[in-house]
XYZ file of C-alpha atoms in Angstrom:
499
model
C 19.161 -8.673 -28.915
C 19.455 -7.077 -25.472
C 22.804 -5.349 -26.858
C 21.069 -4.143 -29.890
C 18.197 -2.727 -27.241
C 20.740 -0.823 -25.349
C 21.854 0.813 -28.139
C 18.913 2.698 -29.127
C 17.463 2.837 -24.898
C 19.720 3.862 -22.499
C 17.869 6.902 -21.405
C 16.970 9.037 -24.272
C 13.814 10.898 -24.713
C 11.603 8.532 -25.469
C 12.774 6.432 -22.257
C 12.249 9.354 -20.202
C 8.520 10.155 -21.884
C 7.553 6.097 -21.085
C 9.506 7.043 -17.810
C 7.058 9.829 -16.879
C 3.773 8.513 -17.853
C 4.648 5.237 -15.722
C 5.830 6.991 -12.521
C 2.520 8.864 -12.815
C 0.765 5.350 -12.738
C 2.995 4.385 -10.009
C 1.924 7.860 -8.122
C -1.805 6.788 -8.331
C -1.146 3.432 -6.735
C -0.860 4.852 -2.920
C -4.542 5.592 -2.048
C -4.877 1.796 -2.572
C -1.971 0.329 -0.764
C -1.647 2.470 2.262
C -5.550 4.758 2.050
C -6.524 2.514 4.866
C -4.750 5.499 7.073
C -7.274 8.065 6.343
C -10.261 5.823 4.918
C -10.504 3.918 7.688
C -9.485 6.301 10.471
C -10.738 5.380 13.907
C -10.964 8.534 15.943
C -11.837 8.347 19.842
C -15.722 7.454 20.371
C -17.873 6.815 22.929
C -21.404 5.297 23.638
C -24.159 7.610 22.557
C -26.498 8.333 25.412
C -29.782 10.194 24.841
C -30.104 10.443 28.598
C -27.075 11.815 29.473
C -27.732 14.332 26.683
C -30.938 15.024 28.016
C -30.071 15.546 31.353
C -27.021 17.471 30.353
C -29.541 19.751 28.381
C -31.061 20.657 31.518
C -28.642 20.654 34.127
C -26.500 23.081 31.482
C -23.420 21.035 31.583
C -20.175 21.699 29.955
C -19.234 18.992 27.033
C -16.571 18.099 29.472
C -18.864 17.578 31.919
C -21.329 15.849 30.157
C -18.263 13.433 28.906
C -17.822 12.506 32.285
C -20.889 10.174 32.349
C -20.880 8.955 28.537
C -17.428 7.781 28.888
C -16.254 5.412 32.053
C -13.428 6.133 33.783
C -10.473 4.879 31.505
C -7.462 2.277 33.008
C -4.695 0.801 31.168
C -4.383 0.627 27.452
C -6.451 -2.194 26.405
C -9.098 -1.282 28.921
C -9.262 2.010 28.016
C -10.159 0.709 24.537
C -12.644 -1.446 25.584
C -14.080 1.439 27.980
C -15.299 3.322 24.812
C -17.433 0.559 24.275
C -19.371 0.443 27.092
C -21.591 3.020 28.940
C -23.221 2.584 32.625
C -25.900 0.954 33.274
C -28.123 3.448 34.822
C -31.780 4.597 34.025
C -31.031 8.449 33.540
C -34.677 9.302 33.804
C -35.012 8.602 37.589
C -36.128 11.663 39.350
C -33.192 11.249 42.712
C -30.462 11.875 40.008
C -29.314 15.715 40.725
C -26.949 17.761 38.505
C -23.946 17.963 40.652
C -23.193 14.516 40.775
C -25.977 12.373 39.064
C -23.943 9.000 40.246
C -23.111 10.048 43.551
C -26.600 8.350 44.889
C -25.913 5.217 43.142
C -22.771 4.340 44.170
C -20.038 5.619 46.807
C -17.086 4.496 44.320
C -18.253 5.052 40.309
C -16.193 2.332 39.719
C -18.330 -0.191 41.344
C -21.561 0.718 38.991
C -22.089 -1.745 36.349
C -21.262 -1.359 32.592
C -23.113 -2.374 29.949
C -22.173 -2.549 25.874
C -23.380 0.845 23.693
C -26.932 0.679 23.385
C -27.850 3.471 20.974
C -24.752 3.782 18.700
C -21.527 5.375 19.780
C -20.623 9.415 19.234
C -17.203 10.476 17.152
C -14.841 13.102 17.918
C -13.960 13.995 14.497
C -15.095 16.523 11.986
C -15.011 14.271 9.126
C -16.188 10.524 8.156
C -14.371 7.405 7.402
C -15.501 4.337 6.961
C -15.283 3.451 10.693
C -17.571 6.243 11.701
C -20.131 5.706 8.585
C -20.278 1.966 8.885
C -19.667 1.993 13.038
C -16.898 -0.352 12.568
C -15.721 -0.331 16.318
C -16.059 -2.421 19.119
C -17.775 -5.987 18.258
C -17.666 -4.657 14.612
C -13.752 -3.599 15.148
C -12.739 -6.487 12.699
C -14.255 -5.479 9.938
C -11.801 -2.978 9.537
C -9.140 -5.242 9.540
C -11.187 -7.477 7.336
C -11.618 -4.231 4.956
C -7.484 -4.059 4.248
C -7.018 -7.450 4.333
C -9.489 -7.646 1.046
C -7.477 -5.368 -0.453
C -4.298 -7.429 0.309
C -5.824 -10.991 -1.009
C -6.901 -9.315 -4.211
C -3.243 -8.373 -4.268
C -1.925 -12.009 -3.864
C -4.887 -13.471 -6.511
C -4.183 -10.758 -8.809
C -0.442 -11.203 -8.799
C 0.089 -14.490 -9.576
C -2.841 -14.096 -12.186
C -2.120 -11.299 -14.343
C 1.385 -11.574 -13.763
C 1.210 -14.745 -15.684
C -1.196 -13.090 -18.347
C 1.603 -10.062 -18.606
C 3.721 -13.367 -19.427
C 1.733 -14.822 -22.130
C -0.609 -12.071 -23.490
C 1.819 -8.826 -23.049
C 2.495 -6.058 -20.720
C 0.455 -3.689 -22.537
C -2.366 -5.212 -22.910
C -2.612 -6.258 -19.519
C -1.683 -2.966 -17.943
C -4.511 -1.242 -19.627
C -7.051 -3.805 -18.432
C -5.702 -3.141 -14.919
C -6.065 0.336 -15.371
C -10.099 0.517 -16.778
C -11.129 -2.268 -14.023
C -9.118 -0.120 -11.357
C -10.434 3.128 -12.094
C -14.309 1.640 -12.477
C -14.101 0.053 -9.041
C -12.329 2.979 -7.279
C -15.219 4.972 -8.460
C -18.131 2.484 -7.375
C -16.612 1.756 -3.742
C -16.640 5.792 -3.682
C -20.549 5.386 -3.961
C -21.325 1.721 -2.323
C -24.109 2.229 0.059
C -23.089 -0.996 2.418
C -20.401 -2.073 3.674
C -20.860 -5.444 1.835
C -20.553 -3.693 -1.411
C -17.620 -1.218 -0.223
C -15.654 -4.655 0.538
C -16.550 -6.145 -2.625
C -15.411 -3.213 -4.960
C -12.281 -2.841 -2.463
C -11.290 -6.622 -3.219
C -11.525 -5.693 -6.854
C -9.103 -3.114 -6.493
C -6.691 -4.686 -4.961
C -7.360 -7.707 -7.648
C -5.724 -5.298 -10.438
C -4.003 -2.775 -8.847
C -0.505 -4.126 -7.543
C -0.429 -6.058 -11.088
C -0.763 -3.077 -12.718
C 1.913 -1.142 -10.619
C 4.252 -3.856 -11.251
C 3.460 -4.451 -14.617
C 4.624 -0.989 -14.787
C 7.512 -1.598 -13.310
C 8.892 -4.369 -15.528
C 7.415 -1.994 -18.520
C 10.115 0.909 -18.016
C 13.353 -1.529 -17.041
C 13.101 -3.773 -20.279
C 12.739 0.067 -22.089
C 15.745 0.939 -20.751
C 19.212 0.232 -21.252
C 20.637 -1.900 -18.958
C 22.813 0.631 -17.062
C 19.921 2.304 -16.055
C 17.390 -0.233 -15.297
C 18.274 0.206 -11.539
C 18.171 4.254 -11.388
C 14.840 4.360 -13.242
C 13.572 1.455 -11.260
C 14.182 3.716 -7.723
C 12.761 6.684 -8.994
C 9.753 4.478 -10.399
C 9.218 3.522 -6.482
C 10.220 7.037 -5.386
C 7.035 8.424 -7.344
C 4.962 6.034 -4.820
C 6.542 8.132 -2.020
C 5.554 11.030 -3.833
C 2.002 10.303 -3.927
C 2.119 9.686 -0.130
C 3.222 13.334 0.358
C 0.225 14.276 -1.615
C -1.936 12.175 -0.194
C -1.369 13.402 2.774
C -2.401 16.381 1.605
C -5.500 15.561 -0.467
C -6.513 14.322 3.001
C -6.373 16.855 5.279
C -8.247 18.885 2.361
C -10.635 16.111 2.062
C -11.533 14.624 5.486
C -14.806 12.750 4.277
C -13.740 9.325 2.702
C -16.173 8.955 0.065
C -14.952 12.566 -1.447
C -11.550 11.379 -0.772
C -11.706 7.708 -2.626
C -13.523 9.536 -5.183
C -10.784 12.090 -6.150
C -7.964 9.914 -5.632
C -9.702 7.326 -8.167
C -10.662 9.371 -11.218
C -7.471 10.221 -12.310
C -6.886 7.029 -13.307
C -9.302 7.216 -16.300
C -6.846 9.111 -17.982
C -4.327 6.272 -18.354
C -6.584 4.758 -20.793
C -4.764 7.466 -23.113
C -1.574 5.114 -22.145
C -3.011 2.835 -25.847
C -1.527 5.635 -27.460
C 1.254 6.637 -25.751
C 2.926 3.071 -25.128
C 4.028 0.878 -26.929
C 4.513 -3.292 -26.283
C 7.805 -4.028 -24.673
C 10.281 -5.522 -27.682
C 11.848 -7.826 -25.378
C 8.856 -9.562 -24.290
C 7.641 -9.586 -28.041
C 11.366 -10.936 -29.009
C 10.932 -13.549 -26.066
C 7.594 -14.526 -27.969
C 9.464 -14.619 -31.001
C 6.780 -11.725 -32.271
C 10.120 -10.307 -34.508
C 8.729 -8.282 -37.134
C 6.551 -6.449 -34.410
C 9.517 -6.357 -32.014
C 11.479 -4.587 -35.310
C 8.930 -1.484 -36.416
C 8.729 -0.761 -32.457
C 12.514 -0.785 -32.242
C 12.807 1.687 -35.136
C 10.167 3.775 -33.988
C 12.221 3.969 -30.666
C 15.363 4.827 -32.560
C 13.945 7.157 -34.884
C 12.158 9.473 -31.802
C 15.541 9.269 -29.521
C 17.286 10.127 -33.021
C 19.633 7.781 -33.155
C 20.281 5.545 -36.093
C 18.699 2.016 -36.347
C 21.425 -0.006 -35.694
C 22.794 -2.715 -38.307
C 22.843 -5.830 -36.213
C 19.037 -5.269 -36.525
C 18.660 -7.051 -39.781
C 19.828 -9.984 -37.993
C 16.311 -10.654 -36.471
C 14.891 -13.794 -38.485
C 10.781 -12.977 -39.507
C 8.462 -14.641 -37.402
C 7.565 -17.658 -39.659
C 11.583 -18.818 -39.437
C 11.987 -18.508 -35.627
C 11.557 -21.839 -33.742
C 9.052 -22.369 -31.153
C 8.338 -19.558 -28.485
C 9.250 -19.501 -25.027
C 5.891 -19.635 -22.473
C 6.289 -18.997 -19.251
C 5.584 -21.824 -16.382
C 5.379 -21.767 -12.444
C 7.825 -24.874 -12.806
C 10.409 -22.431 -14.121
C 10.612 -20.282 -11.001
C 12.036 -23.984 -9.383
C 13.178 -25.777 -12.320
C 16.655 -25.622 -11.205
C 18.724 -25.620 -7.738
C 20.045 -22.055 -7.863
C 16.816 -20.248 -9.378
C 14.846 -21.780 -6.694
C 16.988 -21.048 -4.121
C 16.535 -17.427 -5.719
C 12.755 -17.575 -5.145
C 12.802 -18.425 -1.709
C 14.960 -15.910 -0.484
C 12.728 -13.385 -2.179
C 9.230 -14.575 -1.282
C 10.396 -14.352 2.677
C 12.049 -11.104 2.090
C 9.045 -9.686 0.287
C 6.660 -10.581 3.346
C 9.089 -9.671 6.175
C 9.395 -5.898 4.353
C 5.326 -6.022 3.867
C 4.863 -6.632 7.356
C 7.141 -4.040 8.511
C 6.213 -1.638 5.796
C 2.475 -1.648 5.835
C 2.688 -2.511 9.800
C 4.424 0.822 10.654
C 1.836 3.266 8.608
C -1.090 1.385 10.410
C 0.858 1.945 13.917
C 1.397 5.309 13.305
C -2.292 5.915 12.341
C -2.986 4.610 15.885
C -0.423 5.954 17.801
C 0.161 9.710 16.154
C -1.219 12.825 17.673
C -1.646 14.664 13.948
C -2.250 12.054 11.591
C -1.931 14.094 8.697
C 1.567 15.630 9.882
C 2.754 12.388 10.901
C 1.822 10.961 7.811
C 3.785 13.333 5.864
C 6.911 13.407 7.597
C 7.334 9.994 8.228
C 7.114 9.792 3.882
C 9.860 12.249 3.579
C 12.242 10.092 4.527
C 11.502 7.366 1.731
C 13.553 10.285 -0.517
C 16.807 9.875 1.550
C 16.220 5.730 1.474
C 16.142 5.928 -2.482
C 19.021 8.034 -3.114
C 21.186 5.790 -0.346
C 20.654 2.726 -2.680
C 21.180 4.732 -5.762
C 24.417 5.508 -3.938
C 25.551 2.474 -2.803
C 24.218 -0.418 -4.737
C 26.535 0.057 -7.405
C 29.835 0.607 -5.120
C 29.037 -2.008 -2.784
C 26.384 -4.500 -4.609
C 22.741 -5.299 -2.963
C 23.295 -7.593 -0.305
C 25.251 -5.480 2.066
C 22.748 -2.286 1.541
C 20.079 -4.979 1.740
C 21.006 -6.768 4.803
C 21.727 -3.394 6.772
C 18.374 -1.959 5.894
C 16.877 -5.013 7.677
C 18.793 -4.423 10.404
C 18.115 -0.728 11.034
C 14.460 -1.350 10.712
C 14.553 -4.132 12.935
C 16.652 -2.347 15.797
C 14.495 0.714 15.644
C 11.164 -0.684 16.274
C 12.950 -2.372 19.563
C 14.772 0.459 20.300
C 11.329 3.435 20.141
C 9.494 0.664 22.686
C 12.134 1.933 25.734
C 11.892 5.653 24.737
C 9.277 7.433 26.726
C 6.439 9.426 25.517
C 7.739 12.986 26.460
C 10.767 12.517 24.464
C 8.858 12.896 21.898
C 11.268 14.115 18.995
C 13.670 11.286 19.573
C 10.852 8.739 19.075
C 9.602 10.343 16.160
C 13.220 9.963 14.903
C 13.853 6.630 16.100
C 10.729 5.714 13.965
C 12.077 7.791 10.737
C 15.263 5.780 10.858
C 12.612 2.364 11.023
C 10.576 3.824 7.952
C 13.827 4.398 6.143
C 15.121 0.925 6.750
C 12.425 -0.711 5.516
C 11.944 1.720 2.538
C 15.082 0.770 1.509
C 14.706 -2.893 2.068
C 11.795 -3.339 0.181
C 12.918 -1.024 -2.827
C 15.908 -3.435 -3.012
C 13.808 -6.681 -3.256
C 11.860 -4.902 -5.967
C 14.834 -4.300 -8.183
C 16.728 -7.350 -7.621
C 13.614 -9.572 -7.885
C 13.327 -8.069 -11.672
C 16.900 -8.584 -11.925
C 17.283 -12.374 -11.195
C 14.938 -13.610 -13.911
C 15.041 -14.254 -17.635
C 12.629 -11.928 -19.892
C 10.175 -14.409 -20.794
C 9.749 -15.576 -16.464
C 10.329 -11.645 -15.413
C 6.768 -10.597 -14.931
C 5.985 -13.657 -13.447
C 8.783 -14.212 -11.117
C 8.194 -10.912 -9.635
C 4.436 -10.856 -9.700
C 4.973 -14.869 -7.758
C 7.576 -13.598 -5.201
C 6.011 -10.381 -4.013
C 2.427 -12.179 -3.559
C 3.924 -12.990 -0.302
C 3.882 -9.344 0.410
C 0.567 -9.882 0.044
C 0.005 -12.538 2.183
C 1.835 -10.651 4.883
C -0.719 -7.851 4.345
C -3.473 -9.823 4.733
C -2.084 -10.723 8.160
C -0.714 -6.926 9.210
C -4.166 -5.667 10.066
C -5.388 -7.928 12.563
C -1.872 -8.239 14.298
C -1.652 -4.368 14.769
C -5.222 -3.344 15.238
C -5.658 -6.217 17.951
C -2.284 -6.087 19.594
C -2.279 -2.256 20.140
C -5.250 -3.176 21.903
C -3.170 -5.271 24.605
C -0.400 -2.553 24.310
C 0.244 -0.017 21.922
C 3.971 -0.927 21.575
C 3.405 -4.755 21.049
C 3.272 -4.891 17.398
C 6.619 -2.958 17.345
C 8.165 -5.946 19.312
C 6.986 -8.336 16.501
C 8.244 -6.321 14.335
C 11.692 -6.028 15.197
C 11.984 -9.875 16.027
C 11.707 -10.185 12.293
């Protein structure tokens, strides 16, 4: 049967149309996966101090002079982060405080003045808004930002396993449409959520369906094309995600307010419900379920769209009532034999490490970069050479060597960037781009190999279950990045390099 499908399904008109539709779906997954860089942007902040503001108004201080008394002196990286959450324990209404240096009369050395946590909220040096600035997710509440991103990865994990099973049991098309609808509705509701709790709930729901929908699209396109084109369309399907990264940077720059950004990147998802009329069910899945009559009608339709004759061997398909028991997917099928068990465990580990590095490097860039929009754009550009490098190598030297080399490149780049001084900014950016390129190659290869190693009836389940380990990695990554950078900005890179 695979031979029959390959005869009509190389990469002709119908397959090109399906690829275009599903590539658009991959494109819109970007804001959910890495949108935290812009939605959760944490700008420089300081304690709001009405007393200092009033004294500044009376004394005619410049903004820089006022800042001297609202942001205590900064020390090392960890201490600097702490000081942004503190203010001088001073009664600014004292008549003895002058305009020249109001703190000089209180202590000979300003560092000896007592500090207290912020009493009146925070001021953010950012013209737009993010969930950090709106819900004050800084200082004692900074863990809530980590939890926000972890929530979507929890959703990825649960949805990948659950919906992966449903897609193998009830069909790719049905589950794809359901995930699109839920993703679109929950994304819009998140944009208008009045509280952090509601926003977190809708973010979790988005996670439950969005990644599962992306992977179902990946499985569909690889099952619609012929064997010789699966690798190419799979890689370009992932490259469309990279295009989404570039567009996201531009949209985020144009819309620096998180609610509008969330709304604009979510609304296009409603148009994907038109796929009900554009995309048929996978014939390979139908055949694995012994629904041969439906599969034959779709195969004939594909052949007609491609202007190719219906294969004579198609008549060898038996009617539904003549077939034996259909194949039902089971989680035990992923570990039933020693060989498939080995594949499953190796793939799980690689999904985990690839996710931690990929998401971690993006989050770390948002904390260490000078211009978040340009840095995000430039780092996304290097993902295109990664895709072409895979296309040029995997058919010539196989999967293992590029896979191993890309992981090594990512690890070495993380460790090397630690020793590059900040004044060599160009070199530091170049090494960071090599690391991003390496982990992108590793990520794309593991996704490609994962789909190739499992038979049709458990392919979707196998990809979803193995990739769920990347979601577990994503749950820990925000805490790993944001908390370790408070100790030392480069410390997350040390952890990444030792993966």
